[in-house]
mmCIF file with all atom_site columns, C-alpha atoms in Angstrom:
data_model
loop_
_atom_site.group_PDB
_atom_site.id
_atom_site.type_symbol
_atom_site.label_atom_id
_atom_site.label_alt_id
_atom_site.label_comp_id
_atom_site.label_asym_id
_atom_site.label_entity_id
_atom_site.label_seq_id
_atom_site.pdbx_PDB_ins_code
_atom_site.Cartn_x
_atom_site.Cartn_y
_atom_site.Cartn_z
_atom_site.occupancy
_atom_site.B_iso_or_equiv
_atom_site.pdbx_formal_charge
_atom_site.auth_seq_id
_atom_site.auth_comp_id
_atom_site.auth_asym_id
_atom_site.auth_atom_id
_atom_site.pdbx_PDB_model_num
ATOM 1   C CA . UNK A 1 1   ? -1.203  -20.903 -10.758 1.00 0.00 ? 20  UNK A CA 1
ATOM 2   C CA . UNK A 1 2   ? 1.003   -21.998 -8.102  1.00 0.00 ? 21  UNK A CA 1
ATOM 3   C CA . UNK A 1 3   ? -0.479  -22.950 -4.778  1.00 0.00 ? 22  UNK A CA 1
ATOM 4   C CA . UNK A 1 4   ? 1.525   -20.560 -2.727  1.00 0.00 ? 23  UNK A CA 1
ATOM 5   C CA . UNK A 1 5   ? -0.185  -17.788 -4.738  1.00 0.00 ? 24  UNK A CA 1
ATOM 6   C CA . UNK A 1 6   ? -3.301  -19.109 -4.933  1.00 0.00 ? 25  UNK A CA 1
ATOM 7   C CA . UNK A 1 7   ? -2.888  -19.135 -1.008  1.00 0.00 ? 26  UNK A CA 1
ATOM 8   C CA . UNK A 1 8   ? -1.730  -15.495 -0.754  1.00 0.00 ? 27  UNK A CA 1
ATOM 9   C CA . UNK A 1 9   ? -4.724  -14.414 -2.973  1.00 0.00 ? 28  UNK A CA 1
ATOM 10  C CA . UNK A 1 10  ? -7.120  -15.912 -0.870  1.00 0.00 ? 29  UNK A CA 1
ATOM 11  C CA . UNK A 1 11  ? -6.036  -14.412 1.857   1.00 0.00 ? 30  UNK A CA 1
ATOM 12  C CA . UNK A 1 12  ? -6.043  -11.308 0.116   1.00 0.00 ? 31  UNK A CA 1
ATOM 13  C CA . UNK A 1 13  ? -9.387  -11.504 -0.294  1.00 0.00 ? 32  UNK A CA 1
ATOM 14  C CA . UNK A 1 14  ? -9.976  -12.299 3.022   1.00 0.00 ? 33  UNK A CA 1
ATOM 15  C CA . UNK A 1 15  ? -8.661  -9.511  4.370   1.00 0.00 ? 34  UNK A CA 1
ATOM 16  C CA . UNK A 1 16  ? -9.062  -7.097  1.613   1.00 0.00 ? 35  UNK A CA 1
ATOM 17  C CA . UNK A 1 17  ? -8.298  -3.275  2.876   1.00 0.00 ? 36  UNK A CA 1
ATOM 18  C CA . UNK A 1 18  ? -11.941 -2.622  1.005   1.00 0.00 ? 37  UNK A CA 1
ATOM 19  C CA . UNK A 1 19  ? -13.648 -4.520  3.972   1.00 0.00 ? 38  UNK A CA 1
ATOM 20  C CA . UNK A 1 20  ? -12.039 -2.654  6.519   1.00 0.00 ? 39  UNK A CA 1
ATOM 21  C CA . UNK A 1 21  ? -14.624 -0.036  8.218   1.00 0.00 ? 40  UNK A CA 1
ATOM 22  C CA . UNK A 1 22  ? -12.443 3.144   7.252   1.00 0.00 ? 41  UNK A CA 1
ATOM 23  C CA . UNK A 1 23  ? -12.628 2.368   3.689   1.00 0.00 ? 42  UNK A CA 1
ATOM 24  C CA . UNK A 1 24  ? -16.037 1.018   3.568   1.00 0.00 ? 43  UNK A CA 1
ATOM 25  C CA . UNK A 1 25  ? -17.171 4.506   5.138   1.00 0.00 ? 44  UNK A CA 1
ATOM 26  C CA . UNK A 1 26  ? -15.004 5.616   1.830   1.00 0.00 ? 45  UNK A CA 1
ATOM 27  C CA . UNK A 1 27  ? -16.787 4.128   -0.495  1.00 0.00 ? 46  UNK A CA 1
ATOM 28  C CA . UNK A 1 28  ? -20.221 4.728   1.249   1.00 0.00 ? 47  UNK A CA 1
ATOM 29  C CA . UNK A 1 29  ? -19.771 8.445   1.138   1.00 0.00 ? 48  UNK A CA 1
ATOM 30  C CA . UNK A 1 30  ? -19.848 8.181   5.152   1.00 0.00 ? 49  UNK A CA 1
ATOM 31  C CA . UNK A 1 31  ? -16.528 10.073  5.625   1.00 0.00 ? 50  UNK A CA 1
ATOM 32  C CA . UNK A 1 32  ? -15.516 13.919  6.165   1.00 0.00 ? 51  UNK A CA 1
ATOM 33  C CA . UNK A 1 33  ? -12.834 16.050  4.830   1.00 0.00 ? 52  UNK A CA 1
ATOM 34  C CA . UNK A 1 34  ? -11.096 15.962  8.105   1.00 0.00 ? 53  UNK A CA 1
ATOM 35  C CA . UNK A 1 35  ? -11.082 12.099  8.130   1.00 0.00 ? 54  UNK A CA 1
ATOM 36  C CA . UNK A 1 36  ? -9.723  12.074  4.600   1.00 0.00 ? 55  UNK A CA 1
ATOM 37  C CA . UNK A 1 37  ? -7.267  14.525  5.623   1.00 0.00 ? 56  UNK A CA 1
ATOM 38  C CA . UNK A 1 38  ? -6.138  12.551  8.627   1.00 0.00 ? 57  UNK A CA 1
ATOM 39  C CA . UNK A 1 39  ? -5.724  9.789   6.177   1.00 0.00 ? 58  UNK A CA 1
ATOM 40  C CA . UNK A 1 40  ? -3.523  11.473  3.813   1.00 0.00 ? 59  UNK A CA 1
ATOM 41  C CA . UNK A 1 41  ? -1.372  12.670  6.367   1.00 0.00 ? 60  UNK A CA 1
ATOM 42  C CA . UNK A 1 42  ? -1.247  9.212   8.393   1.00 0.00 ? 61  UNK A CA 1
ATOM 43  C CA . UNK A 1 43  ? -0.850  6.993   5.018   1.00 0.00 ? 62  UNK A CA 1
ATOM 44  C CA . UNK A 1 44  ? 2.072   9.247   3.692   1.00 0.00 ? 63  UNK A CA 1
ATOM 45  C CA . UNK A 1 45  ? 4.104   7.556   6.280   1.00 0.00 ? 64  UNK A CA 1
ATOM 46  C CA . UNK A 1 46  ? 3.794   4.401   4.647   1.00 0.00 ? 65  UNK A CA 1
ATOM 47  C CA . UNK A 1 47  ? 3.644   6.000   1.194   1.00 0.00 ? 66  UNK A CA 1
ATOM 48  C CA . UNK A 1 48  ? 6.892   7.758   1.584   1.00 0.00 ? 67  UNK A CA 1
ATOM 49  C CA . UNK A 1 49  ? 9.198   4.557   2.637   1.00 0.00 ? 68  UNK A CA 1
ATOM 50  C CA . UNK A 1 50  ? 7.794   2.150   -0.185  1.00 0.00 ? 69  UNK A CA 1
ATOM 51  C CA . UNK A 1 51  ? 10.660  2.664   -2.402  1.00 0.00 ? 70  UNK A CA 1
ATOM 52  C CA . UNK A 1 52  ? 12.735  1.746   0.339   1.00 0.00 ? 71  UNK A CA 1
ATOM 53  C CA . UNK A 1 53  ? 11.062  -1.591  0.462   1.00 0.00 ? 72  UNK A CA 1
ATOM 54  C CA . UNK A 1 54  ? 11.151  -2.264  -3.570  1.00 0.00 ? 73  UNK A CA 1
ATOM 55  C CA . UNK A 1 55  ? 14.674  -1.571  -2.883  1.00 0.00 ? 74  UNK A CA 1
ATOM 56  C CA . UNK A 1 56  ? 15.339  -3.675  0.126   1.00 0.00 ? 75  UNK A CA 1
ATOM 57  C CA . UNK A 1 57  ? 14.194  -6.693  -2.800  1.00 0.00 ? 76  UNK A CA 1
ATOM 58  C CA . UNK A 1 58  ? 16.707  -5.448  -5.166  1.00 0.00 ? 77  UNK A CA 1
ATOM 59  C CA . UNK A 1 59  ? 19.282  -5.589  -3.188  1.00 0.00 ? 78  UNK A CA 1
ATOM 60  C CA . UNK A 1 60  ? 18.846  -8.921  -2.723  1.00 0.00 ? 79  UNK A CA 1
ATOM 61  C CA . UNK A 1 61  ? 19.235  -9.807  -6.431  1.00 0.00 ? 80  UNK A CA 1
ATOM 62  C CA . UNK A 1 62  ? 22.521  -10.696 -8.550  1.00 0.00 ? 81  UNK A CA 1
ATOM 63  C CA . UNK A 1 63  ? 22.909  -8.272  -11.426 1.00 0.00 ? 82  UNK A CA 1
ATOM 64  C CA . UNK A 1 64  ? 20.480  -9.799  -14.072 1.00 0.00 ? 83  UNK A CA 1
ATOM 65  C CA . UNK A 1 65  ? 17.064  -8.577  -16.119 1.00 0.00 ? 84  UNK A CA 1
ATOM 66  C CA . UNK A 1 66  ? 15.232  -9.458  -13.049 1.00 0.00 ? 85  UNK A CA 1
ATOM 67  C CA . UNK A 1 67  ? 17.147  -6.706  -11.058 1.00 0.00 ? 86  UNK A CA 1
ATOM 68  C CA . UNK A 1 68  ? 16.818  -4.155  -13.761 1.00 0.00 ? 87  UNK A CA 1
ATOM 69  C CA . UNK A 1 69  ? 13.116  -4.770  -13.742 1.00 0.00 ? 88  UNK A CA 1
ATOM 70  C CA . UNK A 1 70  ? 12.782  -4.126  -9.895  1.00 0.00 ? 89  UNK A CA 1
ATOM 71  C CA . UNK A 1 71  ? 14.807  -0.924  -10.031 1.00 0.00 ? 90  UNK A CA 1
ATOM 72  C CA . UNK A 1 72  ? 12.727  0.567   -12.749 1.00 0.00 ? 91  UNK A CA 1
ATOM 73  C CA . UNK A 1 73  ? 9.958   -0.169  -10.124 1.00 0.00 ? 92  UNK A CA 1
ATOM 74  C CA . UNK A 1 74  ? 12.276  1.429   -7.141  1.00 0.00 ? 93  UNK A CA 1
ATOM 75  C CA . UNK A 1 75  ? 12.331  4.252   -9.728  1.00 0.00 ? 94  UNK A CA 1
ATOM 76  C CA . UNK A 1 76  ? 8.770   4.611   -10.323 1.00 0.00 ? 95  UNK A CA 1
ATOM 77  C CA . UNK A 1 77  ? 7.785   4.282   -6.694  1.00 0.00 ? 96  UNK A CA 1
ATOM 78  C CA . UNK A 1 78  ? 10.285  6.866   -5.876  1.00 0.00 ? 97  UNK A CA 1
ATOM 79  C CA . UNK A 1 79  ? 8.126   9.095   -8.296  1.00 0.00 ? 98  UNK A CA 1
ATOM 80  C CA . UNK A 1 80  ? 4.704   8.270   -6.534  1.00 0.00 ? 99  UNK A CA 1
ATOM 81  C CA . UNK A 1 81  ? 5.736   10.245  -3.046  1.00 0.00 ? 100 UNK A CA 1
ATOM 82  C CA . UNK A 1 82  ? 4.661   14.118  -4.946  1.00 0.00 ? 101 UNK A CA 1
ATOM 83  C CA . UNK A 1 83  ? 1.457   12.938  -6.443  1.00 0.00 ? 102 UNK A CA 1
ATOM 84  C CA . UNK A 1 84  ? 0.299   11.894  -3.357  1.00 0.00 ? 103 UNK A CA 1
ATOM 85  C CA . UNK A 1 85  ? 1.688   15.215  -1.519  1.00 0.00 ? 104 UNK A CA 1
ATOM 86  C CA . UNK A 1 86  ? -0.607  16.715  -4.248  1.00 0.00 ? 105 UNK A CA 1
ATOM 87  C CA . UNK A 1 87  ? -3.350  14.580  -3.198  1.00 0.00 ? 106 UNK A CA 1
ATOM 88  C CA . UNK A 1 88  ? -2.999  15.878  0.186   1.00 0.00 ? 107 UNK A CA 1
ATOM 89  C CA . UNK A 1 89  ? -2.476  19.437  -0.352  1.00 0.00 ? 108 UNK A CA 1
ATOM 90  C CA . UNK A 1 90  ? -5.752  18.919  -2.442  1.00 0.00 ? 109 UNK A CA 1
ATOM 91  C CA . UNK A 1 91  ? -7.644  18.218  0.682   1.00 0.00 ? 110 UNK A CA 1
ATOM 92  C CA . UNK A 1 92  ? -6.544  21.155  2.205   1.00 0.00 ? 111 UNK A CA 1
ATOM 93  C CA . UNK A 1 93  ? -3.260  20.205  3.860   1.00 0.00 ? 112 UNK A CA 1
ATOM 94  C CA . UNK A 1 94  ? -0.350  22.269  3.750   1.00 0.00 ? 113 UNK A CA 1
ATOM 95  C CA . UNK A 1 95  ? 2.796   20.285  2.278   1.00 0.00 ? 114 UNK A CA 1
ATOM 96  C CA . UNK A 1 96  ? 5.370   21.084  5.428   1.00 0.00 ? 115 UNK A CA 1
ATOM 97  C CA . UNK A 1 97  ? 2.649   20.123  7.628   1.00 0.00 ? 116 UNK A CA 1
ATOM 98  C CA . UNK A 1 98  ? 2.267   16.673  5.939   1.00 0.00 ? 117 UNK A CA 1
ATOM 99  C CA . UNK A 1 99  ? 5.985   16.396  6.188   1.00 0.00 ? 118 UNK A CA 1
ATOM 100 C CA . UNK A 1 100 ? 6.323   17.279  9.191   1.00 0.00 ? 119 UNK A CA 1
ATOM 101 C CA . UNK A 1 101 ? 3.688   15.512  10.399  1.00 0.00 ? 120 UNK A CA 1
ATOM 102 C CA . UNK A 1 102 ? 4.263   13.056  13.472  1.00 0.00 ? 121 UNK A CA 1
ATOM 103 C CA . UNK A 1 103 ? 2.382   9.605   12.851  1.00 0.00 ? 122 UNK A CA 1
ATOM 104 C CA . UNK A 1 104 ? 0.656   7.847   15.611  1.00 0.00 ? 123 UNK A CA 1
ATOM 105 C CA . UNK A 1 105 ? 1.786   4.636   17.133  1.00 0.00 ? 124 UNK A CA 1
ATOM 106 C CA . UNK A 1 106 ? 0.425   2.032   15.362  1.00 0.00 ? 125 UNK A CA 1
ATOM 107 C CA . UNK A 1 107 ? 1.069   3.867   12.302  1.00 0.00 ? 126 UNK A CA 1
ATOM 108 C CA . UNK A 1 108 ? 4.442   3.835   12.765  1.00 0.00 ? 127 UNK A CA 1
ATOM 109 C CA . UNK A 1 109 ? 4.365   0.258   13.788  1.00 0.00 ? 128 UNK A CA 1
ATOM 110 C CA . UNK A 1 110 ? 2.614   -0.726  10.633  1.00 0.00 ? 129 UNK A CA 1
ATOM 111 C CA . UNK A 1 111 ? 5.074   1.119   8.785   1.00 0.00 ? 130 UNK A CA 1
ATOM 112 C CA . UNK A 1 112 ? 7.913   -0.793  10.471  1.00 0.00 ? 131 UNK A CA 1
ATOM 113 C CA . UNK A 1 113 ? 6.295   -4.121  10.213  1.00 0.00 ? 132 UNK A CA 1
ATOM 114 C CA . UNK A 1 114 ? 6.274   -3.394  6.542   1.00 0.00 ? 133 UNK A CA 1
ATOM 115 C CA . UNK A 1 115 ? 9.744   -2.342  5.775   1.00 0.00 ? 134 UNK A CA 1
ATOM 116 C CA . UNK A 1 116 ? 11.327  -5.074  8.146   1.00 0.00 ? 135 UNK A CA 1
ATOM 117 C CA . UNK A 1 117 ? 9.439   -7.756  6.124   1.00 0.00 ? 136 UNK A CA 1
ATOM 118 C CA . UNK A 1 118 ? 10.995  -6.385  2.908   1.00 0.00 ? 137 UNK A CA 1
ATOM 119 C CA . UNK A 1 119 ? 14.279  -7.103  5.143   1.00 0.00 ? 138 UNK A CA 1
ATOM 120 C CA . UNK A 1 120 ? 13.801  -10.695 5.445   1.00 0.00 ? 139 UNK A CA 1
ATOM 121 C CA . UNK A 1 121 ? 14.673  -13.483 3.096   1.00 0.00 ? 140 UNK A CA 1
ATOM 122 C CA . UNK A 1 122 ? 14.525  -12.080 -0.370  1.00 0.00 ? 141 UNK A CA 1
ATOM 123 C CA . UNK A 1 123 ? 11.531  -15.424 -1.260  1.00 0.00 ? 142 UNK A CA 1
ATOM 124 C CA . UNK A 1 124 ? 9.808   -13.839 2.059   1.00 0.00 ? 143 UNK A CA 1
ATOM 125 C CA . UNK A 1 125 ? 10.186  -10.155 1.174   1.00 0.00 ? 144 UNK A CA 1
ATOM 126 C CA . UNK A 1 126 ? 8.842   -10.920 -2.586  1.00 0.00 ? 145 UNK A CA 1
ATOM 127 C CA . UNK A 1 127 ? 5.264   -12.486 -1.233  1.00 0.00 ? 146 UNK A CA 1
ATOM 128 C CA . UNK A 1 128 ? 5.265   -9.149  1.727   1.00 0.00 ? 147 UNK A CA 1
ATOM 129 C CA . UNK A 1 129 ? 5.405   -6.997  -1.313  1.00 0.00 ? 148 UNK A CA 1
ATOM 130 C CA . UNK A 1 130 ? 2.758   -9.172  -3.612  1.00 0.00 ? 149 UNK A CA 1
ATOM 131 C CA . UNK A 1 131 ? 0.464   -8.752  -0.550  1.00 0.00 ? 150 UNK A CA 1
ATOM 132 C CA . UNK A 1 132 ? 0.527   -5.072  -0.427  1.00 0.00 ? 151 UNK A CA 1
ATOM 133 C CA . UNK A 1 133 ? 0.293   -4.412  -4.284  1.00 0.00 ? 152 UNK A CA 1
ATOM 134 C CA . UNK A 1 134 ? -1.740  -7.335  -5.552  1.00 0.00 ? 153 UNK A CA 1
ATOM 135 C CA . UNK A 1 135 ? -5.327  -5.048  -4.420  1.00 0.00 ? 154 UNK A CA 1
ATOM 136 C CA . UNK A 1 136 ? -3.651  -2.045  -4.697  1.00 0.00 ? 155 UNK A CA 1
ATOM 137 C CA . UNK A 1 137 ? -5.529  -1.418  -8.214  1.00 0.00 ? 156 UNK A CA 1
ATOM 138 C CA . UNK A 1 138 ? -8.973  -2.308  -7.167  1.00 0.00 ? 157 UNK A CA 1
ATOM 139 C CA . UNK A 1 139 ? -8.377  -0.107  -3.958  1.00 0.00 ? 158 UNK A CA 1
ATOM 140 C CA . UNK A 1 140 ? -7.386  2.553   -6.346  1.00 0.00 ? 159 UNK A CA 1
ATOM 141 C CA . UNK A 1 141 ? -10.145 2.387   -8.588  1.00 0.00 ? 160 UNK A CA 1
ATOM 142 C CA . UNK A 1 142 ? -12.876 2.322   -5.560  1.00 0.00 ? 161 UNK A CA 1
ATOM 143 C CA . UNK A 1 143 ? -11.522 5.625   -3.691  1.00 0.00 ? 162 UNK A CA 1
ATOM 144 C CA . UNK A 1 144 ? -11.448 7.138   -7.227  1.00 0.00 ? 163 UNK A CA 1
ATOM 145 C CA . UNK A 1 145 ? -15.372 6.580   -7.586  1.00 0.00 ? 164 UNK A CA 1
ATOM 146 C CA . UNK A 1 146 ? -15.505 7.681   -3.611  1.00 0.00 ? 165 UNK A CA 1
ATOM 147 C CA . UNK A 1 147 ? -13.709 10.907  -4.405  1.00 0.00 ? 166 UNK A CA 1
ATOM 148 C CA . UNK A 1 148 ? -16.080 11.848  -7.628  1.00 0.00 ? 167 UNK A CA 1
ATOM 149 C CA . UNK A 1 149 ? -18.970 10.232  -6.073  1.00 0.00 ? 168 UNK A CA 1
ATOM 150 C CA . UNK A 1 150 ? -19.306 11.767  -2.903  1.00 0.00 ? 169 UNK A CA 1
ATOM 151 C CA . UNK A 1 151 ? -16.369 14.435  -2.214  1.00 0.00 ? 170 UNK A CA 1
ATOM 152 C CA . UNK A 1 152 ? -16.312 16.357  -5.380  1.00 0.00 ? 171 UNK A CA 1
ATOM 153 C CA . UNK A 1 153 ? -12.749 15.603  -5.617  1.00 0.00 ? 172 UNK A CA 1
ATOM 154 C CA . UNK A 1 154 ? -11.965 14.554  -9.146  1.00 0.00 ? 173 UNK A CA 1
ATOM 155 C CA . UNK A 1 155 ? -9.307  16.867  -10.157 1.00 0.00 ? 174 UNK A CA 1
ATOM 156 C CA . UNK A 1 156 ? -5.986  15.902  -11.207 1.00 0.00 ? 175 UNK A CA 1
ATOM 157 C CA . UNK A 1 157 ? -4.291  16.494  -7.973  1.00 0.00 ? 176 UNK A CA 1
ATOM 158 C CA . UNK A 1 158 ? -6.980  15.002  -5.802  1.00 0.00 ? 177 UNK A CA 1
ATOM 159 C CA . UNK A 1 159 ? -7.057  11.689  -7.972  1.00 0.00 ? 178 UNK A CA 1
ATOM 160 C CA . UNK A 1 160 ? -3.636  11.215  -10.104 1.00 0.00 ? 179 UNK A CA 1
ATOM 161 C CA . UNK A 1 161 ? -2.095  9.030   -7.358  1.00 0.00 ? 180 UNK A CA 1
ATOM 162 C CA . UNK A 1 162 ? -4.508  6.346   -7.122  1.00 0.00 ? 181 UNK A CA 1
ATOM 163 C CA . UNK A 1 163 ? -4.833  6.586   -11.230 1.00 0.00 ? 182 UNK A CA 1
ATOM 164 C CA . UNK A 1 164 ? -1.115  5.832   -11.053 1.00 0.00 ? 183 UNK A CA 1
ATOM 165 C CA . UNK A 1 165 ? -1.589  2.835   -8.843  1.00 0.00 ? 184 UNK A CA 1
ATOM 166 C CA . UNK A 1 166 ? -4.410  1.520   -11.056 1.00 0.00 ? 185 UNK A CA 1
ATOM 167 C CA . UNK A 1 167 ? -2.175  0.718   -13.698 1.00 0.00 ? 186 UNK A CA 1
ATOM 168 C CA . UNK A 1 168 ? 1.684   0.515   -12.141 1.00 0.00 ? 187 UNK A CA 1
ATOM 169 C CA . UNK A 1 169 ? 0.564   -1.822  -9.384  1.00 0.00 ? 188 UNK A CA 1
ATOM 170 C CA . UNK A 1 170 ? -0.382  -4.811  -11.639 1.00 0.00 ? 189 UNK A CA 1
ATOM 171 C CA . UNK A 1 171 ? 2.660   -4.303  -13.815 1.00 0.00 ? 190 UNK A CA 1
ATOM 172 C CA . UNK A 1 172 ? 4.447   -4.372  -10.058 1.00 0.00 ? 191 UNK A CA 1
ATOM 173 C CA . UNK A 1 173 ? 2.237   -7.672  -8.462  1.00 0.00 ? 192 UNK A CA 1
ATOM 174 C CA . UNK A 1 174 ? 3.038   -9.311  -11.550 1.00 0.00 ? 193 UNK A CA 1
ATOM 175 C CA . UNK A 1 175 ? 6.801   -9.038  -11.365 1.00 0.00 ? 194 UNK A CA 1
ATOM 176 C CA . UNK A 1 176 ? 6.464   -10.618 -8.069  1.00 0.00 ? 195 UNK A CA 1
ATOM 177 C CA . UNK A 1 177 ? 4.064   -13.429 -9.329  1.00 0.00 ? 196 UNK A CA 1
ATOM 178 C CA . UNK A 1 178 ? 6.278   -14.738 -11.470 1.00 0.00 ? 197 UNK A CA 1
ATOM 179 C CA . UNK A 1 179 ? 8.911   -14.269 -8.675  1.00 0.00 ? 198 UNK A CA 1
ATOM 180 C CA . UNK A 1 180 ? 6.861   -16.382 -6.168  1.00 0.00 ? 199 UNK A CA 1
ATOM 181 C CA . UNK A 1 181 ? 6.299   -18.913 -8.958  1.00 0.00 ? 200 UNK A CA 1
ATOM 182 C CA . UNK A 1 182 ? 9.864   -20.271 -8.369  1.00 0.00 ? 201 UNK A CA 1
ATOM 183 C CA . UNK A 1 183 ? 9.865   -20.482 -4.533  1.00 0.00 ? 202 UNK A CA 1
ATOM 184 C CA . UNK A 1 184 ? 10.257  -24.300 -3.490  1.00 0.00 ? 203 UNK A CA 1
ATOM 185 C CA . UNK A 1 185 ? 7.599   -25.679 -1.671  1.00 0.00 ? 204 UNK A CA 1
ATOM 186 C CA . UNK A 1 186 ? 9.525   -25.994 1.410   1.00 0.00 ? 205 UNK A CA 1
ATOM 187 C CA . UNK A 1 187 ? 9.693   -22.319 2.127   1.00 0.00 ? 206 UNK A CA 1
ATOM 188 C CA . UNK A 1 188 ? 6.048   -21.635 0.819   1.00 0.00 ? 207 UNK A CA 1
ATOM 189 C CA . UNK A 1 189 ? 5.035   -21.920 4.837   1.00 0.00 ? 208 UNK A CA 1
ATOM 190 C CA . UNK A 1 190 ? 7.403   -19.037 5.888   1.00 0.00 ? 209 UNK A CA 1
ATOM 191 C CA . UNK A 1 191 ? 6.150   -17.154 2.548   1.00 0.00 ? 210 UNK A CA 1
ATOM 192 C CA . UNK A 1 192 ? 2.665   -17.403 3.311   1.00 0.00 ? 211 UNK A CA 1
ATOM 193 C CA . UNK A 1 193 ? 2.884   -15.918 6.420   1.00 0.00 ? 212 UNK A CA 1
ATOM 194 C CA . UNK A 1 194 ? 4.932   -13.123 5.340   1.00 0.00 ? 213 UNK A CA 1
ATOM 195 C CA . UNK A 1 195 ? 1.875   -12.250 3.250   1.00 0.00 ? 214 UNK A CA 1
ATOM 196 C CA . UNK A 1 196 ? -0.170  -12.336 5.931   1.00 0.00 ? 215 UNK A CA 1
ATOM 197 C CA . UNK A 1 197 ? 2.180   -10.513 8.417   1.00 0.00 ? 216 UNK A CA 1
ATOM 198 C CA . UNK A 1 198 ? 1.956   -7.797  5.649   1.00 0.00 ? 217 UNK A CA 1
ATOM 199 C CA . UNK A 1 199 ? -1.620  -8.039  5.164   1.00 0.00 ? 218 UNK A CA 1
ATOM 200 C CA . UNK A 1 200 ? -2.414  -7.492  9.000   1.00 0.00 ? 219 UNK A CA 1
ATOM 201 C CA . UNK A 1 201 ? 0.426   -4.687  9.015   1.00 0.00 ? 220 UNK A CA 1
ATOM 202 C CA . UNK A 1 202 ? -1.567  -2.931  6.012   1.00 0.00 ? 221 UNK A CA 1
ATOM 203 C CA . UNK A 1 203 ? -5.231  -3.043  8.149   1.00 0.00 ? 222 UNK A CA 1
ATOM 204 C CA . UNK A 1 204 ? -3.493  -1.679  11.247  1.00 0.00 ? 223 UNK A CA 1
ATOM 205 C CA . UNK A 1 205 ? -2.538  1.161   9.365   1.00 0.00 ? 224 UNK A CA 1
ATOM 206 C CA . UNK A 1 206 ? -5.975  1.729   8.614   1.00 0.00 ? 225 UNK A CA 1
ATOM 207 C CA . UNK A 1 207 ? -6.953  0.906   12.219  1.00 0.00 ? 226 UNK A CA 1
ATOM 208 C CA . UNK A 1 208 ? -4.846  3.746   13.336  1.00 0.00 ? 227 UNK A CA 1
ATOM 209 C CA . UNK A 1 209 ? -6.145  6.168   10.698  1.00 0.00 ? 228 UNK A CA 1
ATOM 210 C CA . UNK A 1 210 ? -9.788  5.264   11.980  1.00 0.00 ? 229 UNK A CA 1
ATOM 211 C CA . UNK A 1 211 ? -8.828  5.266   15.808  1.00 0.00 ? 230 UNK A CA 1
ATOM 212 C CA . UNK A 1 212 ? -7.475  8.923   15.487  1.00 0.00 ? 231 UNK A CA 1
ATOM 213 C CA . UNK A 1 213 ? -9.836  10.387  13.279  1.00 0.00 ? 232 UNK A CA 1
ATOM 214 C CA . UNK A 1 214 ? -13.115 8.684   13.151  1.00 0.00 ? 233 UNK A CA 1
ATOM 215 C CA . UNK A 1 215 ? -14.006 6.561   16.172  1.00 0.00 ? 234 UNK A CA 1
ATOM 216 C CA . UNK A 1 216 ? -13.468 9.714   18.375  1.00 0.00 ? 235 UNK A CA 1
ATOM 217 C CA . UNK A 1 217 ? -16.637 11.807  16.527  1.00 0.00 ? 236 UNK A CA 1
ATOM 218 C CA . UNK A 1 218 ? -18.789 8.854   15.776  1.00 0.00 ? 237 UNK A CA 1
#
């Protein structure tokens, strides 16, 4: 393992989305139906531009197997937006409400944070994207349990997105592995903290969720 991802991972772990209060309430069967429906209609706003961020890396490559690789994951990310408008309509939302939906501020600035990283330098962009997907399928697999555990939500609908995610998101983390692999040491400094740019983008998202819909009825 190189030591720029054996950086990013640690940090990772360090600031793993599963310690953050709004998922540990998740997994502690501490949350309502309108807190979980707050957080499908605040997280679709991230949900909805991440194929625009696979493809922001793309871009950035020559024509090559590499490049085909990361549009068949621009194309499967692309097919992840109506499985989780199914996950949201399974909580009750209606779908032009969730697109129609107006995102609070640090939502929105999370959301930004996250696609302009994905702008940078295509070495920079790479490690953003690792950061966001490496956890993804642990994430996934612990709001699964939440949802059959403690919400009785363990239909198809209610539970196909983060099934998706608990498979396509290490096929996705390790593309950019072996991506980061070949990043020269001297821009492993501006790589790291890309990760952690994206990291801290990724909890504010969660801060806002929790802000607007928890922390006001605890």
């Amino acid at each position: 393992m190189s030591e720029l991802i054996y950086r990013i991972d640690q940090v990772v772990e360090k600031k793993s989305l599963l310690k953050h209060p709004f998922y540990k309430m998740w997994s502690n069967g501490e949350l309502g139906l309108n807190h979980l429906q707050g957080y499908s209609l605040e997280y679709f706003q991230l949900v909805k531009v991440v194929p625009e961020m696979v493809n922001n890396i793309k871009l950035k490559l020559e024509e090559s197997e590499l490049r085909s690789t990361v549009e068949e994951s621009h194309k499967e990310e692309s097919s992840h937006v109506e499985p989780w408008i199914r996950f949201a309509t399974s909580l009750g939302i209606q779908e032009q409400d969730l697109l129609n939906y107006v995102c609070v501020e640090n939502t929105k600035n999370a959301v930004s944070s996250l696609v302009e990283l994905t702008k940078s330098t295509l070495d920079e962009a790479v490690c953003a994207m690792y950061a966001y997907e490496v956890d993804l399928p642990n994430i996934s697999r612990s709001k699964i349990e939440g949802l059959n555990k403690f919400y009785n939500l363990s239909n198809a609908d209610s539970t196909n997105y983060f099934e998706i995610h608990q498979e396509a998101d290490i096929r996705h983390a390790d593309i950019w592995r072996n991506m980061i692999k070949n990043i020269p040491g001297h821009r492993h400094e501006f790589c790291f903290n890309a990760a952690v740019k994206s990291l801290d983008a990724q909890n504010l998202l969660l801060d806002a969720v929790y802000e607007k819909y928890v922390k006001p009825f605890n």
